[in-house]
Tab-separated table of C-alpha atoms in Angstrom:
chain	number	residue	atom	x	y	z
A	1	UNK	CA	182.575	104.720	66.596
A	2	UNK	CA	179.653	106.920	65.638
A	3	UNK	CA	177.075	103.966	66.286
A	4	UNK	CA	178.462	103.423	69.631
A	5	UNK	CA	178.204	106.925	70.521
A	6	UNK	CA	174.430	107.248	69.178
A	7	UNK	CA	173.534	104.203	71.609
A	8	UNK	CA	175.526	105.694	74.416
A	9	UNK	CA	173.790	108.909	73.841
A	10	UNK	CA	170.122	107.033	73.774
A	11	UNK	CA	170.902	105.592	76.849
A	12	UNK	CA	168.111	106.644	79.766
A	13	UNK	CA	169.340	107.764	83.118
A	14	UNK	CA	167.926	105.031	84.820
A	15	UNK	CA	168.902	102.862	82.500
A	16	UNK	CA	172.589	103.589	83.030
A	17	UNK	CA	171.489	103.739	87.221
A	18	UNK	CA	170.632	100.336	86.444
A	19	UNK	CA	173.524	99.041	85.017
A	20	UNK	CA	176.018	100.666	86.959
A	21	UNK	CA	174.832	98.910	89.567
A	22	UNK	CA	174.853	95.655	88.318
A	23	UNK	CA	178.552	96.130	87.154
A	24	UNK	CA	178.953	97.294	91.202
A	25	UNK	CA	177.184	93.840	92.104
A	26	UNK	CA	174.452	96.356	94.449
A	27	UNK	CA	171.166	95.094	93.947
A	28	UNK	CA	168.714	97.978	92.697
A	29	UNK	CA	165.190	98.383	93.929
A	30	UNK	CA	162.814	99.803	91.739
A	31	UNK	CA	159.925	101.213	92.569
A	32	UNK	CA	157.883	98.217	91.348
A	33	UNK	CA	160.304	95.918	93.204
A	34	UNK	CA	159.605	97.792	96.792
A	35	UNK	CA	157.686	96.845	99.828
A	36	UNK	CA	153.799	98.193	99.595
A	37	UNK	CA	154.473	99.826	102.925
A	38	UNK	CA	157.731	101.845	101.832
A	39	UNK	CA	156.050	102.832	98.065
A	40	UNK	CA	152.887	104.131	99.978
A	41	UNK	CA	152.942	106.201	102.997
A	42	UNK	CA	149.731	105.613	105.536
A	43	UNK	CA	147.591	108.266	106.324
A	44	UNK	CA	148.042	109.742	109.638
A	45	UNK	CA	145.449	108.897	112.062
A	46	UNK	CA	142.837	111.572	113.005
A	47	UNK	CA	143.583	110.962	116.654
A	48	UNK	CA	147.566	111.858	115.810
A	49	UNK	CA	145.927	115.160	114.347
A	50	UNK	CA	145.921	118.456	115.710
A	51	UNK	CA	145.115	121.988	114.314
A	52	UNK	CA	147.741	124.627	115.536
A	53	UNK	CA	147.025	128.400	115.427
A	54	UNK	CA	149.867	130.716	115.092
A	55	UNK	CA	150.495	134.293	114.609
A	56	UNK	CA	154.184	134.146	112.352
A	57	UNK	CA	155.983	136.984	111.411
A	58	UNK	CA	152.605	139.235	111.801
A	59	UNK	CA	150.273	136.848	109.894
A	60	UNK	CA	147.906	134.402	111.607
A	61	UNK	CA	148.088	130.612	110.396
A	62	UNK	CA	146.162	127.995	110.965
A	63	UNK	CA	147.130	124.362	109.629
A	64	UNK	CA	146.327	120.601	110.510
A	65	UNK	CA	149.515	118.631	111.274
A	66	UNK	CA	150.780	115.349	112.860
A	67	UNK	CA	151.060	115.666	116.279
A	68	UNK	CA	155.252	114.773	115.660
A	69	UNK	CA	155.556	117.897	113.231
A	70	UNK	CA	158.595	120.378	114.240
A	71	UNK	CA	158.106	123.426	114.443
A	72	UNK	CA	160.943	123.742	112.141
A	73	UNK	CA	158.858	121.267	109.747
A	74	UNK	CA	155.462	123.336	110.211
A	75	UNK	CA	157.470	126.826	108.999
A	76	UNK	CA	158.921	125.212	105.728
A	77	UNK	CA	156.279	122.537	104.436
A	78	UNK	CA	153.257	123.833	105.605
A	79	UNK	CA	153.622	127.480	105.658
A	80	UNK	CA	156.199	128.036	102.773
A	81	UNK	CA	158.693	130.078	105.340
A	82	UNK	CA	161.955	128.218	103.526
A	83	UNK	CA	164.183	130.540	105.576
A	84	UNK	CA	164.354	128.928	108.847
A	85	UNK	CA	166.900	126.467	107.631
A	86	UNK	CA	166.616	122.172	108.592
A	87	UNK	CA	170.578	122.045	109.203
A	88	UNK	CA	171.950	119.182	111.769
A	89	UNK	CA	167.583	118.584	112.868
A	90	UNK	CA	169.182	117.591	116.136
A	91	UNK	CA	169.672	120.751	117.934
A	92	UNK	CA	173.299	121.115	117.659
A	93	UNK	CA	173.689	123.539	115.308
A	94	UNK	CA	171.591	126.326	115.201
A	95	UNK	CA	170.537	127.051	111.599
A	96	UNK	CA	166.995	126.859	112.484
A	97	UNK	CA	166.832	129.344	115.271
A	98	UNK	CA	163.791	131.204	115.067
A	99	UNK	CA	161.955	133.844	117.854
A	100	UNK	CA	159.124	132.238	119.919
A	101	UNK	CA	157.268	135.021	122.130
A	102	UNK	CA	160.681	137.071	121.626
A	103	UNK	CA	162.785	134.115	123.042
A	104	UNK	CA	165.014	132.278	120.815
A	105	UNK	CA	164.593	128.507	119.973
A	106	UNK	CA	165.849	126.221	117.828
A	107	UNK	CA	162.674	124.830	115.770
A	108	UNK	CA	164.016	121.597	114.921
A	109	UNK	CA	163.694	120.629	118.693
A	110	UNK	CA	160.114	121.888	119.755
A	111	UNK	CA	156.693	120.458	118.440
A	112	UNK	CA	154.425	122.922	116.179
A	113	UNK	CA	151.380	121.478	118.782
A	114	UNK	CA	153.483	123.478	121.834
A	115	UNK	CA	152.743	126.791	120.488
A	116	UNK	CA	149.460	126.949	120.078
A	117	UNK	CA	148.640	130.721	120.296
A	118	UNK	CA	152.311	131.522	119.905
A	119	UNK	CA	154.211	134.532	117.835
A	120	UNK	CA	156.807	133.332	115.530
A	121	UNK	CA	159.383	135.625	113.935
A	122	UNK	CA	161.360	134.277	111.277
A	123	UNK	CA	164.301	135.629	108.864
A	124	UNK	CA	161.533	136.245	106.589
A	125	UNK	CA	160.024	138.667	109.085
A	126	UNK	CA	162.817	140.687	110.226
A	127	UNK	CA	163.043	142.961	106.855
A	128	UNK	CA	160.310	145.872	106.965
A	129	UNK	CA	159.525	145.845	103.178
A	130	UNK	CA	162.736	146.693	101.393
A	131	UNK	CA	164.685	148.138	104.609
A	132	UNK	CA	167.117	145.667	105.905
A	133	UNK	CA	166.582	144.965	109.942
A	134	UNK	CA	169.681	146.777	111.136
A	135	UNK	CA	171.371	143.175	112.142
A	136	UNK	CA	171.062	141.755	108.600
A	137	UNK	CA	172.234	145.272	107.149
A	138	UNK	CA	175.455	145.027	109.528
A	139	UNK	CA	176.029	141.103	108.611
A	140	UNK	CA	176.455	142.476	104.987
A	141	UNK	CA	178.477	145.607	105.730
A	142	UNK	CA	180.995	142.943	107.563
A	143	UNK	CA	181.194	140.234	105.408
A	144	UNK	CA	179.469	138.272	108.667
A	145	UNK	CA	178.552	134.960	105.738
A	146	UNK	CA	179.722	132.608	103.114
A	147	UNK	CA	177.649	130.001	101.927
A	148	UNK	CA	175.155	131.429	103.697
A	149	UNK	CA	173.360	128.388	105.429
A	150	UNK	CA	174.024	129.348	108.654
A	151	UNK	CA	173.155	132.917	108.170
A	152	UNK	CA	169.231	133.064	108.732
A	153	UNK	CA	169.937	131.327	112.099
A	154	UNK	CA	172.745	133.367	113.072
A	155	UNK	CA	170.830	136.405	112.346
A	156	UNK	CA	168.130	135.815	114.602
A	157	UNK	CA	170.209	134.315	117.509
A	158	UNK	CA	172.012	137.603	117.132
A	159	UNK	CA	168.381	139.787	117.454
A	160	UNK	CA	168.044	138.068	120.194
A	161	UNK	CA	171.322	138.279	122.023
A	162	UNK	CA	171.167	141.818	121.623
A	163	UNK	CA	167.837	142.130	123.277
A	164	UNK	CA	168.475	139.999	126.081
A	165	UNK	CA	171.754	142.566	126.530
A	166	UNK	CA	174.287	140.205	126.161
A	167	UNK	CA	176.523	142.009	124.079
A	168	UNK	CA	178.782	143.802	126.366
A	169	UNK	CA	182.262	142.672	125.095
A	170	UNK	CA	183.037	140.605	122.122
A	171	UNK	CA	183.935	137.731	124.951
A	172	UNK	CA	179.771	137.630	125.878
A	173	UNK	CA	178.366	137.588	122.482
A	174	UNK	CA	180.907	134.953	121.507
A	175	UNK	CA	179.614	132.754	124.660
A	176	UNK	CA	176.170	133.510	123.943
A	177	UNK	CA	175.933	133.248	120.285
A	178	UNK	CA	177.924	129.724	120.686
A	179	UNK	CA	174.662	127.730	119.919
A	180	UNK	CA	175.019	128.826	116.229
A	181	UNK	CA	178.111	126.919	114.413
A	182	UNK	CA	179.233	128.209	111.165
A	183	UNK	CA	181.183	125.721	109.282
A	184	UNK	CA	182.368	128.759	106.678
A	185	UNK	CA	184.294	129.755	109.708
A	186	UNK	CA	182.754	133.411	110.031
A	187	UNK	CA	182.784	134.138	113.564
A	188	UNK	CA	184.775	136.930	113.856
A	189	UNK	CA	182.761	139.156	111.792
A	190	UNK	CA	179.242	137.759	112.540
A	191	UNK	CA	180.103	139.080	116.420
A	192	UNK	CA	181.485	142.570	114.720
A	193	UNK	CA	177.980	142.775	113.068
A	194	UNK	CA	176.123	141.968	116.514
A	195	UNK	CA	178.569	144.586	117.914
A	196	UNK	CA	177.923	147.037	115.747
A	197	UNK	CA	174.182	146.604	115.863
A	198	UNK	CA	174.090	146.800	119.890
A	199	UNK	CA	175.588	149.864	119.670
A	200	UNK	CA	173.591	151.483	116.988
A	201	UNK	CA	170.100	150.188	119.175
């Protein structure tokens, strides 16, 4: 019993990946069994190159990206702004809202070569220092998140929605926050939070 135990325990991870595969009868590709093309990944093409300028959340940035890069992509990977959040990367859900020239846009959907020149506010540029933008104060004081995901997005759909004045019942900023899904199911307090910010502005 002991023996067994002492192999079992020697056992590598990928050693047991292997084998419960086999057992499944799924054939396993390691990486010396894969395709050159899918091990390696080309080098992009200086022609499919571009250098975008950017002023986000205050700072000016400059990088060199593939002309396919997100915007979405650009904040997290190239400038280390993990708040904008990748959620559905199709549009659909919101979690990567961000402010573009004061409008809002979902990241995920727009190329970083579009904006050349552009400001970019993101969650992380809301907060001035340690004070809480009034929005992200009110989200706490109602409870307006769960998980959390969502929030960052939510957030600055709501900055937006109540500078472009569309807060004037509960019934508008539900319609015009309805880009941003929450799957926590928060909506009720994430529009008292946008309610009670409007009418603290």
């Amino acid at each position: 019993m002991s023996e067994t135990f002492d192999e079992a325990t020697t056992l590598k991870r990928r050693t047991f990946v292997a084998a419960s595969t086999a057992v499944a009868g799924l054939p396993l590709l390691t990486s010396d069994r894969l395709p050159a093309a899918a091990s390696t990944a080309a080098p992009t093409p200086a022609d499919q190159l571009s250098t975008v300028r950017l002023t986000v959340n205050g700072e000016q940035h400059t990088a060199k990206v593939d002309n396919r890069t997100s915007l979405l992509d650009l904040l997290r990977e190239h400038l280390d702004l993990p708040g904008t959040k990748k959620g559905c990367d199709q549009g659909a859900c919101g979690a990567c809202t961000v402010l573009v020239d004061d409008r809002r846009v979902n990241a995920c959907l727009t190329l970083a070569v579009m904006h050349q020149d552009a400001r970019v506010t993101t969650i992380e540029g809301l907060a001035r220092g340690e004070q809480l933008h009034p929005l992200q104060q009110a989200f706490i004081d109602h409870d307006g998140l769960q998980c959390g995901y969502c929030t960052p997005g939510q957030v600055m759909s709501g900055v937006a929605c109540i500078a472009e004045g569309h807060t004037g019942s509960r019934a508008e900023i539900r319609e015009w926050m309805s880009g941003n899904l929450c799957r926590c199911g928060a909506y009720t307090n994430i529009v008292s939070a946008i309610e009670q910010t409007a009418k603290e502005a």
